[in-house]
PDB file of C-alpha atoms in Angstrom:
ATOM      1  CA  MET A 874     -67.467 -39.658 -20.018  1.00  0.00           C
ATOM      2  CA  GLU A 875     -66.596 -36.571 -22.090  1.00  0.00           C
ATOM      3  CA  LYS A 876     -63.007 -36.685 -20.839  1.00  0.00           C
ATOM      4  CA  GLU A 877     -62.731 -40.380 -21.729  1.00  0.00           C
ATOM      5  CA  ILE A 878     -64.145 -39.724 -25.217  1.00  0.00           C
ATOM      6  CA  GLU A 879     -61.635 -36.889 -25.731  1.00  0.00           C
ATOM      7  CA  LYS A 880     -58.842 -39.173 -24.564  1.00  0.00           C
ATOM      8  CA  GLN A 881     -59.802 -41.893 -27.036  1.00  0.00           C
ATOM      9  CA  GLU A 882     -60.280 -39.312 -29.792  1.00  0.00           C
ATOM     10  CA  THR A 883     -56.736 -38.031 -29.255  1.00  0.00           C
ATOM     11  CA  LYS A 884     -55.349 -41.561 -29.620  1.00  0.00           C
ATOM     12  CA  ILE A 885     -56.865 -41.752 -33.127  1.00  0.00           C
ATOM     13  CA  PHE A 886     -54.350 -39.102 -34.182  1.00  0.00           C
ATOM     14  CA  LEU A 887     -51.460 -40.989 -32.577  1.00  0.00           C
ATOM     15  CA  SER A 888     -50.879 -43.529 -35.313  1.00  0.00           C
ATOM     16  CA  GLY A 889     -47.209 -42.823 -36.013  1.00  0.00           C
ATOM     17  CA  LYS A 890     -44.678 -45.652 -36.063  1.00  0.00           C
ATOM     18  CA  TYR A 891     -43.305 -44.839 -32.597  1.00  0.00           C
ATOM     19  CA  ASP A 892     -46.193 -42.877 -31.062  1.00  0.00           C
ATOM     20  CA  LYS A 893     -46.874 -45.616 -28.476  1.00  0.00           C
ATOM     21  CA  ASN A 894     -43.248 -45.639 -27.337  1.00  0.00           C
ATOM     22  CA  ASN A 895     -41.602 -44.053 -24.342  1.00  0.00           C
ATOM     23  CA  ALA A 896     -39.972 -40.695 -24.991  1.00  0.00           C
ATOM     24  CA  ILE A 897     -36.606 -39.055 -24.414  1.00  0.00           C
ATOM     25  CA  LEU A 898     -37.013 -35.308 -23.902  1.00  0.00           C
ATOM     26  CA  SER A 899     -34.020 -32.978 -23.917  1.00  0.00           C
ATOM     27  CA  ILE A 900     -34.004 -29.330 -22.837  1.00  0.00           C
ATOM     28  CA  SER A 901     -31.107 -26.998 -23.664  1.00  0.00           C
ATOM     29  CA  ALA A 902     -30.665 -23.368 -22.636  1.00  0.00           C
ATOM     30  CA  GLY A 903     -30.129 -21.053 -25.599  1.00  0.00           C
ATOM     31  CA  ALA A 904     -29.668 -17.293 -25.913  1.00  0.00           C
ATOM     32  CA  GLY A 905     -30.339 -15.398 -22.716  1.00  0.00           C
ATOM     33  CA  GLY A 906     -27.560 -16.328 -20.307  1.00  0.00           C
ATOM     34  CA  VAL A 907     -28.627 -17.157 -16.747  1.00  0.00           C
ATOM     35  CA  ASP A 908     -32.244 -16.303 -17.618  1.00  0.00           C
ATOM     36  CA  ALA A 909     -32.223 -19.034 -20.280  1.00  0.00           C
ATOM     37  CA  GLU A 910     -30.751 -21.500 -17.775  1.00  0.00           C
ATOM     38  CA  ASP A 911     -33.489 -20.603 -15.290  1.00  0.00           C
ATOM     39  CA  PHE A 912     -36.114 -20.944 -18.045  1.00  0.00           C
ATOM     40  CA  ALA A 913     -34.752 -24.431 -18.841  1.00  0.00           C
ATOM     41  CA  THR A 914     -35.297 -25.407 -15.192  1.00  0.00           C
ATOM     42  CA  MET A 915     -38.832 -23.981 -15.353  1.00  0.00           C
ATOM     43  CA  LEU A 916     -39.610 -26.084 -18.444  1.00  0.00           C
ATOM     44  CA  LEU A 917     -38.127 -29.206 -16.834  1.00  0.00           C
ATOM     45  CA  ARG A 918     -40.478 -28.723 -13.881  1.00  0.00           C
ATOM     46  CA  MET A 919     -43.391 -28.063 -16.270  1.00  0.00           C
ATOM     47  CA  TYR A 920     -42.870 -31.274 -18.242  1.00  0.00           C
ATOM     48  CA  GLU A 921     -42.271 -33.357 -15.106  1.00  0.00           C
ATOM     49  CA  ARG A 922     -45.598 -32.141 -13.697  1.00  0.00           C
ATOM     50  CA  TYR A 923     -47.410 -32.731 -16.998  1.00  0.00           C
ATOM     51  CA  CYS A 924     -46.067 -36.290 -17.108  1.00  0.00           C
ATOM     52  CA  ASN A 925     -47.053 -36.892 -13.492  1.00  0.00           C
ATOM     53  CA  LYS A 926     -50.625 -35.821 -14.286  1.00  0.00           C
ATOM     54  CA  LYS A 927     -50.664 -38.260 -17.215  1.00  0.00           C
ATOM     55  CA  GLY A 928     -49.425 -41.098 -15.037  1.00  0.00           C
ATOM     56  CA  PHE A 929     -46.064 -41.253 -16.815  1.00  0.00           C
ATOM     57  CA  LYS A 930     -42.877 -42.125 -14.945  1.00  0.00           C
ATOM     58  CA  THR A 931     -39.944 -39.758 -15.427  1.00  0.00           C
ATOM     59  CA  GLN A 932     -36.245 -40.059 -14.736  1.00  0.00           C
ATOM     60  CA  ILE A 933     -33.468 -37.574 -15.384  1.00  0.00           C
ATOM     61  CA  LEU A 934     -30.737 -39.376 -17.332  1.00  0.00           C
ATOM     62  CA  HIS A 935     -28.276 -36.504 -17.532  1.00  0.00           C
ATOM     63  CA  GLN A 936     -28.212 -32.913 -16.305  1.00  0.00           C
ATOM     64  CA  SER A 937     -25.653 -30.161 -16.706  1.00  0.00           C
ATOM     65  CA  PHE A 938     -26.226 -27.432 -14.128  1.00  0.00           C
ATOM     66  CA  GLY A 939     -25.892 -23.696 -14.619  1.00  0.00           C
ATOM     67  CA  GLU A 940     -25.818 -20.949 -12.039  1.00  0.00           C
ATOM     68  CA  GLY A 941     -27.954 -20.843  -8.926  1.00  0.00           C
ATOM     69  CA  GLY A 942     -29.704 -17.908  -7.320  1.00  0.00           C
ATOM     70  CA  GLY A 943     -32.876 -18.173  -9.380  1.00  0.00           C
ATOM     71  CA  PRO A 944     -36.420 -17.474  -8.129  1.00  0.00           C
ATOM     72  CA  GLU A 945     -37.697 -19.828  -5.418  1.00  0.00           C
ATOM     73  CA  GLY A 946     -34.152 -21.137  -5.010  1.00  0.00           C
ATOM     74  CA  ARG A 947     -34.105 -22.704  -8.487  1.00  0.00           C
ATOM     75  CA  ILE A 948     -30.775 -23.851  -9.873  1.00  0.00           C
ATOM     76  CA  GLY A 949     -30.160 -23.107 -13.533  1.00  0.00           C
ATOM     77  CA  THR A 950     -29.920 -25.876 -16.125  1.00  0.00           C
ATOM     78  CA  LYS A 951     -27.633 -25.769 -19.139  1.00  0.00           C
ATOM     79  CA  SER A 952     -29.016 -29.028 -20.511  1.00  0.00           C
ATOM     80  CA  VAL A 953     -31.023 -31.975 -19.244  1.00  0.00           C
ATOM     81  CA  ILE A 954     -32.273 -35.260 -20.694  1.00  0.00           C
ATOM     82  CA  LEU A 955     -35.516 -36.652 -19.269  1.00  0.00           C
ATOM     83  CA  GLU A 956     -36.747 -40.196 -19.874  1.00  0.00           C
ATOM     84  CA  VAL A 957     -40.555 -40.463 -19.966  1.00  0.00           C
ATOM     85  CA  LYS A 958     -42.140 -43.902 -19.622  1.00  0.00           C
ATOM     86  CA  GLY A 959     -45.792 -44.494 -20.447  1.00  0.00           C
ATOM     87  CA  ASP A 960     -48.191 -45.443 -23.229  1.00  0.00           C
ATOM     88  CA  TYR A 961     -48.152 -42.847 -26.030  1.00  0.00           C
ATOM     89  CA  ALA A 962     -45.552 -40.740 -24.210  1.00  0.00           C
ATOM     90  CA  TYR A 963     -43.732 -39.948 -27.466  1.00  0.00           C
ATOM     91  CA  GLY A 964     -46.938 -39.401 -29.420  1.00  0.00           C
ATOM     92  CA  LEU A 965     -48.196 -36.832 -26.933  1.00  0.00           C
ATOM     93  CA  LEU A 966     -44.906 -34.994 -26.458  1.00  0.00           C
ATOM     94  CA  LYS A 967     -43.362 -35.118 -29.942  1.00  0.00           C
ATOM     95  CA  LYS A 968     -44.767 -31.772 -31.112  1.00  0.00           C
ATOM     96  CA  GLU A 969     -43.237 -29.986 -28.132  1.00  0.00           C
ATOM     97  CA  SER A 970     -39.964 -30.022 -30.082  1.00  0.00           C
ATOM     98  CA  GLY A 971     -38.833 -26.542 -31.010  1.00  0.00           C
ATOM     99  CA  VAL A 972     -37.722 -23.221 -29.569  1.00  0.00           C
ATOM    100  CA  HIS A 973     -39.599 -21.894 -26.539  1.00  0.00           C
ATOM    101  CA  ARG A 974     -39.384 -18.149 -25.746  1.00  0.00           C
ATOM    102  CA  LEU A 975     -39.763 -16.428 -22.375  1.00  0.00           C
ATOM    103  CA  VAL A 976     -40.376 -12.694 -21.831  1.00  0.00           C
ATOM    104  CA  ARG A 977     -40.271 -11.352 -18.264  1.00  0.00           C
ATOM    105  CA  ILE A 978     -38.650  -8.940 -15.831  1.00  0.00           C
ATOM    106  CA  SER A 979     -35.347 -10.658 -15.195  1.00  0.00           C
ATOM    107  CA  PRO A 980     -34.881 -11.705 -11.552  1.00  0.00           C
ATOM    108  CA  PHE A 981     -31.148 -11.522 -12.264  1.00  0.00           C
ATOM    109  CA  SER A 982     -31.280  -7.857 -13.348  1.00  0.00           C
ATOM    110  CA  ALA A 983     -30.447  -5.299 -10.665  1.00  0.00           C
ATOM    111  CA  LYS A 984     -32.300  -2.669 -12.717  1.00  0.00           C
ATOM    112  CA  ASN A 985     -35.432  -4.852 -13.151  1.00  0.00           C
ATOM    113  CA  LEU A 986     -35.121  -4.858 -16.936  1.00  0.00           C
ATOM    114  CA  ARG A 987     -37.328  -6.920 -19.230  1.00  0.00           C
ATOM    115  CA  HIS A 988     -35.440  -9.851 -20.685  1.00  0.00           C
ATOM    116  CA  THR A 989     -36.080 -12.380 -23.456  1.00  0.00           C
ATOM    117  CA  SER A 990     -34.567 -15.851 -23.314  1.00  0.00           C
ATOM    118  CA  PHE A 991     -34.781 -18.991 -25.427  1.00  0.00           C
ATOM    119  CA  VAL A 992     -34.714 -22.735 -24.726  1.00  0.00           C
ATOM    120  CA  LEU A 993     -34.596 -25.601 -27.216  1.00  0.00           C
ATOM    121  CA  VAL A 994     -36.765 -28.659 -26.541  1.00  0.00           C
ATOM    122  CA  GLU A 995     -36.207 -31.877 -28.492  1.00  0.00           C
ATOM    123  CA  VAL A 996     -38.356 -34.992 -28.145  1.00  0.00           C
ATOM    124  CA  LEU A 997     -37.216 -38.376 -29.457  1.00  0.00           C
ATOM    125  CA  PRO A 998     -38.839 -41.789 -29.259  1.00  0.00           C
ATOM    126  CA  ASP A 999     -37.171 -44.434 -27.129  1.00  0.00           C
ATOM    127  CA  ILE A1000     -36.492 -46.861 -29.963  1.00  0.00           C
ATOM    128  CA  GLU A1001     -33.429 -48.738 -28.744  1.00  0.00           C
ATOM    129  CA  ASP A1002     -35.017 -52.190 -29.118  1.00  0.00           C
ATOM    130  CA  ASP A1003     -36.658 -51.336 -32.484  1.00  0.00           C
ATOM    131  CA  PHE A1004     -33.603 -49.588 -33.900  1.00  0.00           C
ATOM    132  CA  LYS A1005     -31.212 -52.422 -33.035  1.00  0.00           C
ATOM    133  CA  ASN A1006     -32.836 -54.375 -35.846  1.00  0.00           C
ATOM    134  CA  GLU A1007     -32.288 -51.505 -38.307  1.00  0.00           C
ATOM    135  CA  ILE A1008     -28.749 -50.472 -37.495  1.00  0.00           C
ATOM    136  CA  GLU A1009     -25.713 -52.280 -36.154  1.00  0.00           C
ATOM    137  CA  ILE A1010     -23.394 -50.462 -33.794  1.00  0.00           C
ATOM    138  CA  LYS A1011     -19.986 -52.082 -33.740  1.00  0.00           C
ATOM    139  CA  PRO A1012     -18.053 -52.024 -30.453  1.00  0.00           C
ATOM    140  CA  ASP A1013     -15.057 -50.563 -32.311  1.00  0.00           C
ATOM    141  CA  ASP A1014     -17.228 -47.601 -33.316  1.00  0.00           C
ATOM    142  CA  LEU A1015     -17.769 -46.578 -29.684  1.00  0.00           C
ATOM    143  CA  LYS A1016     -15.450 -44.556 -27.476  1.00  0.00           C
ATOM    144  CA  ILE A1017     -16.535 -45.094 -23.877  1.00  0.00           C
ATOM    145  CA  GLU A1018     -15.258 -42.768 -21.157  1.00  0.00           C
ATOM    146  CA  THR A1019     -15.994 -42.603 -17.443  1.00  0.00           C
ATOM    147  CA  PHE A1020     -15.885 -39.552 -15.198  1.00  0.00           C
ATOM    148  CA  ARG A1021     -17.049 -38.363 -11.821  1.00  0.00           C
ATOM    149  CA  ALA A1022     -20.608 -37.095 -11.654  1.00  0.00           C
ATOM    150  CA  SER A1023     -21.058 -33.659 -10.132  1.00  0.00           C
ATOM    151  CA  GLY A1024     -24.107 -31.926  -8.767  1.00  0.00           C
ATOM    152  CA  PRO A1025     -25.219 -28.288  -8.760  1.00  0.00           C
ATOM    153  CA  GLY A1026     -22.430 -25.897  -8.009  1.00  0.00           C
ATOM    154  CA  GLY A1027     -20.018 -28.777  -7.462  1.00  0.00           C
ATOM    155  CA  GLN A1028     -21.569 -29.455  -4.066  1.00  0.00           C
ATOM    156  CA  TYR A1029     -21.704 -33.187  -4.741  1.00  0.00           C
ATOM    157  CA  VAL A1030     -18.959 -35.165  -6.408  1.00  0.00           C
ATOM    158  CA  ASN A1031     -18.844 -38.920  -6.648  1.00  0.00           C
ATOM    159  CA  ARG A1032     -15.707 -40.542  -5.341  1.00  0.00           C
ATOM    160  CA  ARG A1033     -16.050 -43.166  -8.037  1.00  0.00           C
ATOM    161  CA  GLU A1034     -16.135 -42.507 -11.776  1.00  0.00           C
ATOM    162  CA  SER A1035     -19.708 -43.726 -12.233  1.00  0.00           C
ATOM    163  CA  ALA A1036     -20.752 -41.304 -14.991  1.00  0.00           C
ATOM    164  CA  VAL A1037     -20.420 -42.559 -18.583  1.00  0.00           C
ATOM    165  CA  ARG A1038     -19.883 -40.705 -21.866  1.00  0.00           C
ATOM    166  CA  ILE A1039     -20.190 -42.618 -25.162  1.00  0.00           C
ATOM    167  CA  THR A1040     -19.004 -41.197 -28.482  1.00  0.00           C
ATOM    168  CA  HIS A1041     -20.140 -42.805 -31.745  1.00  0.00           C
ATOM    169  CA  LEU A1042     -16.958 -42.329 -33.775  1.00  0.00           C
ATOM    170  CA  PRO A1043     -18.457 -42.568 -37.317  1.00  0.00           C
ATOM    171  CA  THR A1044     -20.949 -39.749 -36.639  1.00  0.00           C
ATOM    172  CA  GLY A1045     -19.358 -37.898 -33.727  1.00  0.00           C
ATOM    173  CA  ILE A1046     -22.601 -38.156 -31.726  1.00  0.00           C
ATOM    174  CA  VAL A1047     -22.063 -38.004 -27.963  1.00  0.00           C
ATOM    175  CA  ALA A1048     -24.408 -39.386 -25.290  1.00  0.00           C
ATOM    176  CA  SER A1049     -23.827 -39.379 -21.550  1.00  0.00           C
ATOM    177  CA  SER A1050     -25.505 -40.288 -18.287  1.00  0.00           C
ATOM    178  CA  GLN A1051     -24.483 -39.510 -14.728  1.00  0.00           C
ATOM    179  CA  VAL A1052     -27.571 -39.811 -12.533  1.00  0.00           C
ATOM    180  CA  ASP A1053     -27.067 -43.384 -11.345  1.00  0.00           C
ATOM    181  CA  ARG A1054     -24.384 -44.421  -8.858  1.00  0.00           C
ATOM    182  CA  ILE A1055     -23.870 -47.658 -10.781  1.00  0.00           C
ATOM    183  CA  GLN A1056     -21.610 -47.289 -13.818  1.00  0.00           C
ATOM    184  CA  GLY A1057     -23.313 -50.138 -15.711  1.00  0.00           C
ATOM    185  CA  LYS A1058     -26.731 -48.454 -15.399  1.00  0.00           C
ATOM    186  CA  ASN A1059     -25.335 -45.152 -16.664  1.00  0.00           C
ATOM    187  CA  LYS A1060     -23.864 -47.012 -19.644  1.00  0.00           C
ATOM    188  CA  GLU A1061     -27.315 -48.485 -20.429  1.00  0.00           C
ATOM    189  CA  ASN A1062     -28.882 -45.016 -20.234  1.00  0.00           C
ATOM    190  CA  ALA A1063     -26.191 -43.488 -22.458  1.00  0.00           C
ATOM    191  CA  LEU A1064     -26.705 -46.215 -25.092  1.00  0.00           C
ATOM    192  CA  LYS A1065     -30.457 -45.564 -25.000  1.00  0.00           C
ATOM    193  CA  ILE A1066     -29.824 -41.871 -25.694  1.00  0.00           C
ATOM    194  CA  LEU A1067     -27.306 -42.748 -28.425  1.00  0.00           C
ATOM    195  CA  TYR A1068     -29.807 -44.943 -30.291  1.00  0.00           C
ATOM    196  CA  SER A1069     -32.405 -42.152 -30.201  1.00  0.00           C
ATOM    197  CA  LYS A1070     -29.893 -39.619 -31.503  1.00  0.00           C
ATOM    198  CA  LEU A1071     -28.880 -41.958 -34.333  1.00  0.00           C
ATOM    199  CA  TYR A1072     -32.555 -42.352 -35.207  1.00  0.00           C
ATOM    200  CA  GLN A1073     -32.906 -38.570 -35.277  1.00  0.00           C
ATOM    201  CA  LEU A1074     -29.860 -38.304 -37.563  1.00  0.00           C
ATOM    202  CA  LYS A1075     -31.383 -40.873 -39.917  1.00  0.00           C
ATOM    203  CA  GLU A1076     -34.705 -38.990 -39.998  1.00  0.00           C
ATOM    204  CA  ASN A1077     -32.928 -35.670 -40.636  1.00  0.00           C
ATOM    205  CA  GLU A1078     -31.157 -37.187 -43.623  1.00  0.00           C
ATOM    206  CA  LYS A1079     -34.537 -38.285 -44.998  1.00  0.00           C
ATOM    207  CA  ASP A1080     -35.905 -34.759 -44.519  1.00  0.00           C
ATOM    208  CA  LYS A1081     -32.957 -33.283 -46.417  1.00  0.00           C
ATOM    209  CA  GLU A1082     -33.629 -35.581 -49.363  1.00  0.00           C
ATOM    210  CA  ILE A1083     -37.324 -34.590 -49.364  1.00  0.00           C
ATOM    211  CA  LYS A1084     -36.399 -30.884 -49.282  1.00  0.00           C
ATOM    212  CA  LYS A1085     -34.111 -31.356 -52.284  1.00  0.00           C
ATOM    213  CA  ILE A1086     -37.084 -32.677 -54.222  1.00  0.00           C
ATOM    214  CA  LYS A1087     -39.826 -30.385 -52.881  1.00  0.00           C
ATOM    215  CA  GLY A1088     -37.735 -27.311 -52.085  1.00  0.00           C
ATOM    216  CA  ASP A1089     -37.633 -25.460 -48.778  1.00  0.00           C
ATOM    217  CA  VAL A1090     -40.968 -24.869 -47.100  1.00  0.00           C
ATOM    218  CA  LYS A1091     -41.270 -21.468 -45.421  1.00  0.00           C
ATOM    219  CA  GLU A1092     -42.740 -21.668 -41.971  1.00  0.00           C
ATOM    220  CA  ALA A1093     -45.477 -19.350 -40.723  1.00  0.00           C
ATOM    221  CA  SER A1094     -43.502 -18.375 -37.626  1.00  0.00           C
ATOM    222  CA  TRP A1095     -40.021 -16.892 -37.546  1.00  0.00           C
ATOM    223  CA  GLY A1096     -37.182 -19.303 -36.895  1.00  0.00           C
ATOM    224  CA  ASN A1097     -38.194 -22.516 -35.179  1.00  0.00           C
ATOM    225  CA  GLN A1098     -40.070 -20.787 -32.378  1.00  0.00           C
ATOM    226  CA  ILE A1099     -43.228 -22.645 -31.433  1.00  0.00           C
ATOM    227  CA  ARG A1100     -44.438 -21.069 -28.197  1.00  0.00           C
ATOM    228  CA  THR A1101     -44.025 -17.824 -26.266  1.00  0.00           C
ATOM    229  CA  TYR A1102     -44.440 -17.414 -22.515  1.00  0.00           C
ATOM    230  CA  VAL A1103     -44.967 -13.752 -21.543  1.00  0.00           C
ATOM    231  CA  LEU A1104     -44.862 -12.780 -17.855  1.00  0.00           C
ATOM    232  CA  HIS A1105     -44.464  -9.007 -18.406  1.00  0.00           C
ATOM    233  CA  PRO A1106     -45.936  -6.494 -19.286  1.00  0.00           C
ATOM    234  CA  TYR A1107     -48.960  -8.825 -19.464  1.00  0.00           C
ATOM    235  CA  LYS A1108     -49.445 -12.548 -18.942  1.00  0.00           C
ATOM    236  CA  LEU A1109     -49.913 -14.813 -21.947  1.00  0.00           C
ATOM    237  CA  VAL A1110     -48.813 -18.190 -23.269  1.00  0.00           C
ATOM    238  CA  LYS A1111     -49.342 -18.507 -27.014  1.00  0.00           C
ATOM    239  CA  ASP A1112     -48.574 -21.333 -29.416  1.00  0.00           C
ATOM    240  CA  LEU A1113     -47.530 -19.759 -32.705  1.00  0.00           C
ATOM    241  CA  ARG A1114     -48.521 -22.784 -34.807  1.00  0.00           C
ATOM    242  CA  THR A1115     -52.103 -23.221 -33.636  1.00  0.00           C
ATOM    243  CA  ASN A1116     -52.753 -19.744 -32.133  1.00  0.00           C
ATOM    244  CA  VAL A1117     -54.003 -21.440 -28.953  1.00  0.00           C
ATOM    245  CA  GLU A1118     -53.402 -19.051 -26.063  1.00  0.00           C
ATOM    246  CA  THR A1119     -54.178 -18.515 -22.386  1.00  0.00           C
ATOM    247  CA  SER A1120     -53.488 -15.810 -19.818  1.00  0.00           C
ATOM    248  CA  ASP A1121     -53.149 -18.387 -17.027  1.00  0.00           C
ATOM    249  CA  VAL A1122     -49.366 -18.669 -17.311  1.00  0.00           C
ATOM    250  CA  GLU A1123     -48.914 -20.168 -13.830  1.00  0.00           C
ATOM    251  CA  LYS A1124     -51.279 -23.030 -14.684  1.00  0.00           C
ATOM    252  CA  VAL A1125     -49.337 -23.843 -17.858  1.00  0.00           C
ATOM    253  CA  LEU A1126     -45.960 -23.725 -16.091  1.00  0.00           C
ATOM    254  CA  ASP A1127     -47.484 -26.038 -13.489  1.00  0.00           C
ATOM    255  CA  GLY A1128     -47.919 -28.699 -16.177  1.00  0.00           C
ATOM    256  CA  ASP A1129     -51.374 -28.019 -17.618  1.00  0.00           C
ATOM    257  CA  LEU A1130     -50.454 -28.484 -21.291  1.00  0.00           C
ATOM    258  CA  ASP A1131     -53.460 -30.435 -22.556  1.00  0.00           C
ATOM    259  CA  MET A1132     -54.990 -27.537 -24.509  1.00  0.00           C
ATOM    260  CA  PHE A1133     -51.740 -27.016 -26.421  1.00  0.00           C
ATOM    261  CA  ILE A1134     -50.717 -30.639 -26.919  1.00  0.00           C
ATOM    262  CA  GLU A1135     -54.143 -31.925 -27.999  1.00  0.00           C
ATOM    263  CA  THR A1136     -54.602 -29.096 -30.506  1.00  0.00           C
ATOM    264  CA  GLU A1137     -51.105 -29.656 -31.898  1.00  0.00           C
ATOM    265  CA  ILE A1138     -51.778 -33.364 -32.367  1.00  0.00           C
ATOM    266  CA  LYS A1139     -55.126 -32.815 -34.107  1.00  0.00           C
ATOM    267  CA  ASN A1140     -53.835 -30.027 -36.353  1.00  0.00           C
ATOM    268  CA  ILE A1141     -52.853 -31.962 -39.496  1.00  0.00           C
ATOM    269  CA  ASN A1142     -51.208 -28.860 -40.966  1.00  0.00           C
ATOM    270  CA  ILE A1143     -48.450 -28.793 -38.344  1.00  0.00           C
TER     271      ILE A1143
END
C-alpha cells in the first residue's frame, strides 16, 4: 500500500503538458575517448533496465557504435536514441537530461590509471501527433537520404539501403534511424525523432527569450553536470542537484533509479 501511495504521490508532480507522453532518450559520448563510449553503453543498459522495471517498452531507433573490447564484452556507443513507450515515461525521465560523469580505473589503460569520462543524456517527449498541429513541415523542406545500416565493428551490413537520414533544411536538424530492416519503418522513426528535435529547438528559443528578460541564472553545480558515478577510489553515485547519494553503485547501474528520479521530480527548485 505504501508503494502504491508513493506511486500516486509522484504522479501529482507530473502535471506538465507532455508528462504523460512516451519519451525519446538520447545518449551521446563526450570527453573521455573509449571510456566515454563504454560509459554510454553502461547508461543505455541502465535506462533499459529501469524502463523494464517500470513496465515500459523500449526500442533502439538509432545507434552509432564505438570501439569494442570493453568490460564484460561491451561494445562502445558513440550515440544512441532510445524510444520509451509507457504512461508518464517522459515525466519520469525528463530530469535525467544533463551531463553524467564517471570516475573509475580505466579498463582500457595498460597502467591502470584513474580516468574521468562524460556522457550527455537528453530526454524529449514523443510529441509527433501533438506537434503536427503546431508546426507544418513541408515536403520541400526535407532532404531524405538512404544508406546501408551497419552493426558494431562493421560485422553486419545490410545489402539493401534500409537506413534513413532526414535533414530539415530550414534548421539543419538531422534525424536518422537504421534499426529496422524496412525502409518505410525507419523513415517513420526518423520523422518521430525530427519532430521531437524541432520541439526542443522551439523550447530553447523560448528559454533564450526568458533569459534576455530575467538574465542568466547561475547554477549550483559546475557546467551542466547533474550526476557523478564514482567507482574508484571509493564507490558513490551522487546527484549534484538534490544531494541524493548511495554507495550501491552496482544497483544504480542495474536500473534502480527511483530514489534519484522521484526526488528530482518532487524538488520544485530544480
